[in-house]
Short mmCIF file of C-alpha atoms in Angstrom, two decimals:
data_model
loop_
_atom_site.label_atom_id
_atom_site.label_comp_id
_atom_site.label_asym_id
_atom_site.label_seq_id
_atom_site.Cartn_x
_atom_site.Cartn_y
_atom_site.Cartn_z
CA MET A 1 139.60 210.23 115.53
CA ILE A 2 136.12 211.40 114.93
CA ALA A 3 133.39 208.72 114.70
CA LYS A 4 131.03 208.78 111.71
CA ILE A 5 127.37 209.26 112.56
CA ASN A 6 124.99 206.97 110.85
CA PHE A 7 122.20 209.40 110.07
CA LYS A 8 119.77 206.62 108.94
CA ARG A 9 120.24 204.93 112.33
CA VAL A 10 119.59 208.28 114.13
CA ILE A 11 116.43 208.83 112.12
CA PHE A 12 115.09 205.35 112.75
CA LEU A 13 115.81 205.75 116.52
CA ALA A 14 114.10 209.18 116.57
CA VAL A 15 111.05 207.88 114.82
CA GLY A 16 110.94 204.83 117.17
CA LEU A 17 111.31 207.04 120.19
CA PHE A 18 108.44 209.22 118.81
CA PHE A 19 106.10 206.19 118.52
CA VAL A 20 107.05 205.00 122.07
CA CYS A 21 106.25 208.48 123.44
CA LEU A 22 102.98 208.49 121.44
CA SER A 23 102.00 205.09 122.80
CA PHE A 24 102.49 206.34 126.48
CA PHE A 25 100.64 209.48 125.76
CA ILE A 26 97.66 207.52 124.17
CA GLY A 27 97.78 205.24 127.18
CA ALA A 28 97.59 208.02 129.64
CA CYS A 29 94.77 209.83 127.56
CA LEU A 30 92.62 206.60 127.39
CA TRP A 31 93.34 205.41 130.95
CA SER A 32 92.13 208.66 132.50
CA PHE A 33 89.42 209.40 130.09
CA VAL A 34 85.93 209.93 131.56
CA PRO A 35 82.97 210.15 129.22
CA LYS A 36 81.18 212.52 131.60
CA GLU A 37 83.69 215.27 130.65
CA SER A 38 82.78 217.43 127.59
CA THR A 39 84.88 216.83 124.49
CA TRP A 40 84.36 217.57 120.77
CA PHE A 41 82.51 214.30 120.38
CA PHE A 42 80.86 213.82 123.81
CA TRP A 43 79.04 216.84 125.09
CA HIS A 44 77.26 217.34 128.47
CA SER A 45 75.22 220.37 129.49
CA SER A 46 76.66 220.46 133.11
CA PRO A 47 80.33 221.46 133.20
CA VAL A 48 82.52 218.97 134.88
CA ALA A 49 86.18 219.59 136.10
CA ILE A 50 88.77 217.96 133.81
CA THR A 51 90.28 214.93 135.48
CA ASN A 52 92.34 213.57 132.56
CA TYR A 53 96.05 213.20 133.46
CA LEU A 54 96.99 215.27 130.41
CA GLY A 55 94.42 217.99 130.68
CA LYS A 56 92.32 219.28 127.77
CA VAL A 57 94.75 217.89 125.10
CA GLY A 58 94.52 214.39 126.67
CA LEU A 59 90.76 214.73 127.12
CA TYR A 60 90.23 215.68 123.45
CA PHE A 61 92.72 213.10 122.02
CA GLY A 62 91.30 210.39 124.18
CA GLY A 63 87.73 211.41 123.29
CA PHE A 64 88.62 211.37 119.56
CA LEU A 65 90.08 207.82 119.77
CA VAL A 66 87.10 206.55 121.93
CA TYR A 67 84.74 208.12 119.42
CA LEU A 68 86.51 206.39 116.45
CA PHE A 69 87.20 202.92 118.09
CA GLY A 70 85.32 202.82 121.21
CA SER A 71 87.07 200.48 123.74
CA ALA A 72 89.17 199.13 120.96
CA ALA A 73 91.19 202.38 121.02
CA PHE A 74 93.44 200.55 123.58
CA PHE A 75 94.63 198.35 120.77
CA VAL A 76 96.27 201.45 119.09
CA ILE A 77 98.86 201.28 121.78
CA PRO A 78 100.38 197.99 120.74
CA LEU A 79 100.12 199.04 117.11
CA PHE A 80 102.32 202.05 117.72
CA LEU A 81 104.68 200.01 119.94
CA TRP A 82 105.00 197.53 117.04
CA ILE A 83 105.93 200.36 114.70
CA ALA A 84 108.40 201.55 117.31
CA TYR A 85 109.93 198.08 117.45
CA LEU A 86 110.25 198.07 113.65
CA CYS A 87 112.10 201.41 113.83
CA PHE A 88 114.44 200.25 116.61
CA ALA A 89 115.17 197.11 114.62
CA MET A 90 115.82 199.19 111.54
CA ARG A 91 113.37 197.22 109.48
CA SER A 92 112.08 199.14 106.45
CA ILE A 93 108.31 199.67 106.13
CA ARG A 94 108.90 198.36 102.56
CA TYR A 95 109.32 194.81 103.93
CA GLU A 96 106.82 195.14 106.91
CA TRP A 97 103.91 197.02 105.35
CA GLU A 98 101.53 193.95 105.38
CA ARG A 99 102.12 193.43 109.10
CA VAL A 100 101.49 197.12 109.90
CA LEU A 101 98.28 197.01 107.74
CA ALA A 102 97.19 193.73 109.38
CA PHE A 103 97.66 195.35 112.83
CA ALA A 104 95.58 198.36 111.76
CA LEU A 105 92.84 196.08 110.43
CA LEU A 106 92.97 194.14 113.75
CA VAL A 107 92.17 197.29 115.58
CA CYS A 108 89.13 197.83 113.25
CA ASN A 109 88.12 194.10 113.57
CA VAL A 110 88.28 194.31 117.38
CA ALA A 111 86.13 197.44 117.25
CA ALA A 112 83.52 195.67 115.23
CA LEU A 113 83.56 192.67 117.62
CA TYR A 114 83.14 195.01 120.56
CA GLN A 115 80.12 196.72 118.76
CA ILE A 116 78.51 193.21 118.09
CA ASN A 117 79.07 192.01 121.50
CA LYS A 118 78.10 195.34 123.14
CA TYR A 119 81.19 195.41 125.17
CA SER A 120 82.47 198.83 126.47
CA TYR A 121 85.26 199.75 128.97
CA TYR A 122 83.55 203.09 129.35
CA LYS A 123 79.95 203.26 130.64
CA GLY A 124 77.63 205.07 128.31
CA VAL A 125 79.81 204.88 125.27
CA PHE A 126 79.09 202.42 122.43
CA GLY A 127 81.66 199.70 122.31
CA GLY A 128 83.19 199.76 118.93
CA GLY A 129 83.07 203.50 118.15
CA VAL A 130 82.17 204.88 114.85
CA VAL A 131 84.47 202.36 113.00
CA GLY A 132 82.95 199.30 114.72
CA ARG A 133 79.40 200.58 114.19
CA TYR A 134 80.17 201.15 110.41
CA ILE A 135 81.73 197.72 109.94
CA VAL A 136 78.66 196.12 111.67
CA SER A 137 76.27 198.11 109.63
CA LEU A 138 77.98 196.85 106.41
CA LEU A 139 77.93 193.18 107.52
CA THR A 140 74.40 192.98 109.02
CA PRO A 141 72.43 193.42 105.81
CA LEU A 142 74.48 190.59 104.29
CA LEU A 143 74.79 188.29 107.32
CA ASP A 144 72.92 187.82 110.51
CA ILE A 145 74.72 188.78 113.79
CA THR A 146 76.08 185.19 114.55
CA THR A 147 77.51 184.71 111.13
CA ALA A 148 79.02 188.21 111.19
CA SER A 149 80.59 187.41 114.61
CA ILE A 150 82.00 184.16 113.12
CA VAL A 151 83.47 185.95 110.08
CA LEU A 152 84.98 188.58 112.31
CA TYR A 153 86.54 185.99 114.62
CA ILE A 154 88.02 184.21 111.59
CA LEU A 155 89.36 187.52 110.29
CA LEU A 156 90.83 188.19 113.76
CA ILE A 157 92.72 184.86 113.53
CA ALA A 158 93.86 185.75 110.02
CA TRP A 159 95.21 189.05 111.09
CA LEU A 160 96.99 187.52 114.08
CA VAL A 161 98.65 184.92 111.71
CA LEU A 162 99.71 187.62 109.38
CA ILE A 163 101.16 189.87 112.14
CA LEU A 164 103.00 186.96 113.95
CA ARG A 165 103.90 185.20 110.67
CA PHE A 166 102.84 182.05 112.32
CA SER A 167 101.30 179.18 110.34
CA GLY A 168 100.00 175.83 111.03
CA ASN A 169 102.96 174.37 109.24
CA LYS A 170 105.25 175.43 112.03
CA LEU A 171 102.95 174.10 114.64
CA ALA A 172 102.68 170.72 112.79
CA TYR A 173 106.55 170.74 112.37
CA TRP A 174 107.00 171.34 116.15
CA PHE A 175 104.51 168.66 117.01
CA VAL A 176 105.99 166.04 114.68
CA LYS A 177 109.49 166.90 115.86
CA GLY A 178 108.42 166.49 119.52
CA VAL A 179 106.67 163.25 118.83
CA ILE A 180 109.38 161.52 116.71
CA TYR A 181 112.45 162.67 118.71
#
């Protein structure tokens, strides 16, 4: 007897495997990225040997992500792993789109926080990348730096609540249940 192949399941697994491989690729690109090496976005006059684990492709891809998000580029890895999990669990994007969008906005929010706090994993590269710098440039005419930081931290908590689908109601329920019983 020949077993039927569920093509929908195969496609979900293939897409999930693609995002897992993409996450490992991004991780290797960012982990071995050195800003002293010339890329499309970071240019140096003295040529330096490429030390990126994945060669020129990894150097350019890592440079692109660092240019866009700065040190917050590392948060792209959990985003893609989350998408892979959704594919492996066969959850449709139709029901999970707000969580994926919240995760993407979380990456942008962290980039803006890195820009405000002047944090950078890479020496010589601005912390939040172009995205973080743009968000901060939009907020600073309206708010001072301290208020903008508070707003960004509140948004960070909002994105985490939306991603994890965790609310204060569950926390209060667990607390009351633990106290009464």
